[in-house]
Coordinates of C-alpha atoms and ligand atoms in Angstrom, one line a residue:
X1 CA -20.4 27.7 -11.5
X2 CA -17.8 25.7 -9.2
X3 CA -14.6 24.5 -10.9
X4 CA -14.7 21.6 -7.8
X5 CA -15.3 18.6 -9.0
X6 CA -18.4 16.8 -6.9
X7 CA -17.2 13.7 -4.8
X8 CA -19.1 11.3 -7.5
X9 CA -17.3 12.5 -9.9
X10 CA -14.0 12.5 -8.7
X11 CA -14.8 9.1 -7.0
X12 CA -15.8 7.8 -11.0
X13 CA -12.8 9.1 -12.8
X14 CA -10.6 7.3 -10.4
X15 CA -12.4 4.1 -11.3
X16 CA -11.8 4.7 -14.6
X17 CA -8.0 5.7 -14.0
X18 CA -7.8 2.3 -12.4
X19 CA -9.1 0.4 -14.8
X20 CA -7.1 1.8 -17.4
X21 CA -3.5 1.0 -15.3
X22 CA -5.0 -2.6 -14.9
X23 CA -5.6 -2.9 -18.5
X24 CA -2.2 -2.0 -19.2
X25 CA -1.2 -4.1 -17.3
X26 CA -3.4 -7.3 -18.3
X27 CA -2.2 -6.4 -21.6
X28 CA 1.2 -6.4 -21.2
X29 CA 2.1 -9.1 -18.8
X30 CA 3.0 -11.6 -21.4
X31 CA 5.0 -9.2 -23.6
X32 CA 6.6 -6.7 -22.0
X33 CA 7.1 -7.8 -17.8
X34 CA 9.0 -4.5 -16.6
X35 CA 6.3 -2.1 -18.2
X36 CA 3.1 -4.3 -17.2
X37 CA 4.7 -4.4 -13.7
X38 CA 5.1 -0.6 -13.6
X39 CA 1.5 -0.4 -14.2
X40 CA 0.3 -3.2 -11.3
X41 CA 2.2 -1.3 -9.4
X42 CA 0.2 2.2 -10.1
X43 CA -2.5 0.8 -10.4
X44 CA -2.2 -1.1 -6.6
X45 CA -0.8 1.6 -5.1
X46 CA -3.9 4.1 -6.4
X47 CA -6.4 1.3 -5.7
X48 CA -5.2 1.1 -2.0
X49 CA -5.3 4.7 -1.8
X50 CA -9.2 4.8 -3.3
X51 CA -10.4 2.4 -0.5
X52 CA -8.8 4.4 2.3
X53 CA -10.6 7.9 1.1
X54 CA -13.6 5.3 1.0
X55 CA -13.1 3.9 4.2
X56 CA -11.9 6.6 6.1
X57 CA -13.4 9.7 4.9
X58 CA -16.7 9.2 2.7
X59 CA -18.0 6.1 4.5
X60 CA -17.4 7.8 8.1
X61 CA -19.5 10.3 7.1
X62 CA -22.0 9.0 5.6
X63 CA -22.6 6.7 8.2
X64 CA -22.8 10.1 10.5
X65 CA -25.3 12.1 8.6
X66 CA -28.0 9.4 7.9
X67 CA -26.7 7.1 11.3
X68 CA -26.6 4.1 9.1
X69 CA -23.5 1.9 9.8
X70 CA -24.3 -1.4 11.5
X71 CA -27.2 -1.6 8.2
X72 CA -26.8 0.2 5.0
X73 CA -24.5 0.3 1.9
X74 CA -21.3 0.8 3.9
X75 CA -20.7 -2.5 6.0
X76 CA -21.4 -4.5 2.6
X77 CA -18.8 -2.1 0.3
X78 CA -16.3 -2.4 3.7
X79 CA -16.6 -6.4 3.2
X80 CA -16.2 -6.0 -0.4
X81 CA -12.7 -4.1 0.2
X82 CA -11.5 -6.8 2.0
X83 CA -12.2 -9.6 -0.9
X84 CA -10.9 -6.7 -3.4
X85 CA -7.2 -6.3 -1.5
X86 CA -7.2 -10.3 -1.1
X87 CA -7.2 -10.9 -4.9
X88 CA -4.8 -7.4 -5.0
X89 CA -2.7 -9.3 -2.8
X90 CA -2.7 -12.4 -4.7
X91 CA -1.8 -10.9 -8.0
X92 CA 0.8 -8.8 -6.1
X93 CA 2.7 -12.4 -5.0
X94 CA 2.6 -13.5 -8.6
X95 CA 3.5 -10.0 -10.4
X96 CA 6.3 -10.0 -7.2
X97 CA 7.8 -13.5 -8.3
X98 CA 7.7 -12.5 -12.1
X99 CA 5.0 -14.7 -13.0
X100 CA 2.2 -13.9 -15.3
X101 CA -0.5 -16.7 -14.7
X102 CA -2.3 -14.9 -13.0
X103 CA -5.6 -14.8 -15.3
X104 CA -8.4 -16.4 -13.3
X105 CA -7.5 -14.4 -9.7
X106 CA -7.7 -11.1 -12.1
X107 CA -10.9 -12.1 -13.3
X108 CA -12.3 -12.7 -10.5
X109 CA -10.9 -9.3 -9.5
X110 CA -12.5 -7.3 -11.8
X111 CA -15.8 -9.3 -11.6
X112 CA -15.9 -8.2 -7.9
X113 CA -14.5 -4.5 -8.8
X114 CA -17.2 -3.8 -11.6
X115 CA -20.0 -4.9 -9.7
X116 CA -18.6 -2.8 -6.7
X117 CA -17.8 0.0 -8.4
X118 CA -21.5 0.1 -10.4
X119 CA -22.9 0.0 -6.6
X120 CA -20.8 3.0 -5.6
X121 CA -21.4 5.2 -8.7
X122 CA -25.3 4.9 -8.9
X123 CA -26.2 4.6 -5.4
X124 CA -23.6 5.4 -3.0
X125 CA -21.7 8.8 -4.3
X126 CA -24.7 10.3 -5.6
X127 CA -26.1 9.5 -2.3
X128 CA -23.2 11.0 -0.1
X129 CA -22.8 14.3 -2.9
X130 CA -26.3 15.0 -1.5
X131 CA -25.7 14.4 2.4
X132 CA -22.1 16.6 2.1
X133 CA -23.7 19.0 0.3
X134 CA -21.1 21.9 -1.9
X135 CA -19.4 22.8 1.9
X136 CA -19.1 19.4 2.8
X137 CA -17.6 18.0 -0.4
X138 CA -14.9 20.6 0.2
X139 CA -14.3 18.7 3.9
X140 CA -14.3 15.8 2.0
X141 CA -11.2 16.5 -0.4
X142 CA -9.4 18.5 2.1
X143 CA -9.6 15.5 4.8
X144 CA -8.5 13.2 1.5
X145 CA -4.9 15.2 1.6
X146 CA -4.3 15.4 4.7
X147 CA -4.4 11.2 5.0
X148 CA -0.4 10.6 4.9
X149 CA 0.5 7.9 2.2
X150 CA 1.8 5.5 4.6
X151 CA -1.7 4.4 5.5
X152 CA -2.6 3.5 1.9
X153 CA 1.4 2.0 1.2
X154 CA 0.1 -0.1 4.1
X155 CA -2.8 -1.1 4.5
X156 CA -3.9 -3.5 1.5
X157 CA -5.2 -6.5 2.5
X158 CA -5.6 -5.9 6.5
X159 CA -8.0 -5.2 8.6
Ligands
FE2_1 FE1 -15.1 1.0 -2.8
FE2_2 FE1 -14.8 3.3 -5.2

């Protein structure tokens, strides 16, 4: 038996890391500023990070093995990045300016990151542990280090 981890399961347990900081941070906005802002911060940070393992390791190959990337799961979950590190963004300006009315653009973030991440865990990471097979998901965490941080520091909200 493999200590590894398989890439859904990594890929899952991040979600739920992420969810956890955002919690904190929902929770604590209105009564305790410096800690909730520690956690947006984490959580941002990690969240960035997330969609660039997505986007530039698992998605790449995915779209390789089954020669899917103009159709397929990946062009829609791409798009959905994009709307995700807009509303990231948005809440960034407002956590930035020390203001905590930020309640409808974080729930209209997590209504687009549950639905995302449900699409991801039951279709698409199953789907790619199967293509990468054990060898493969061992690619997949070593190219996953050797990303330097600047591109996930970076990169929220572009492309
Ligand atoms: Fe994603
Ligand atoms: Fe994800």
């Amino acid at each position: 038996m493999s200590e590894q981890k398989t890439v859904s399961e990594f890929f899952e347990q991040d979600h739920d890391r992420l969810d956890e900081l955002f919690k904190t941070f929902q929770q604590l906005k209105r009564s305790d500023f410096p800690k909730a802002t520690e956690s947006f911060k984490a959580f941002k940070f990690g969240l960035q990070r997330h969609i660039v393992w997505e986007e530039e390791v698992l998605f790449p190959l995915w779209e390789n093995k089954t020669g899917m990337s103009d159709s397929g799961p990946t062009p829609v979950m791409r798009n959905e990045h994009r709307q995700i590190g807009q509303l990231l963004e948005a809440i960034h300006g407002k956590v930035a300016a020390q203001n905590p009315d930020s309640d409808q653009e974080e729930q209209a973030l997590l209504d687009i990151l549950g639905s995302h991440n449900r699409k991801e865990e039951r279709a698409l990471y199953p789907a790619i542990d199967q293509v990468a097979g054990t060898e493969g998901q061992d690619a997949i965490f070593q190219s996953m280090k050797s990303i330097p941080e600047e591109r996930y520091n970076l990169s929220c909200g572009q492309h």
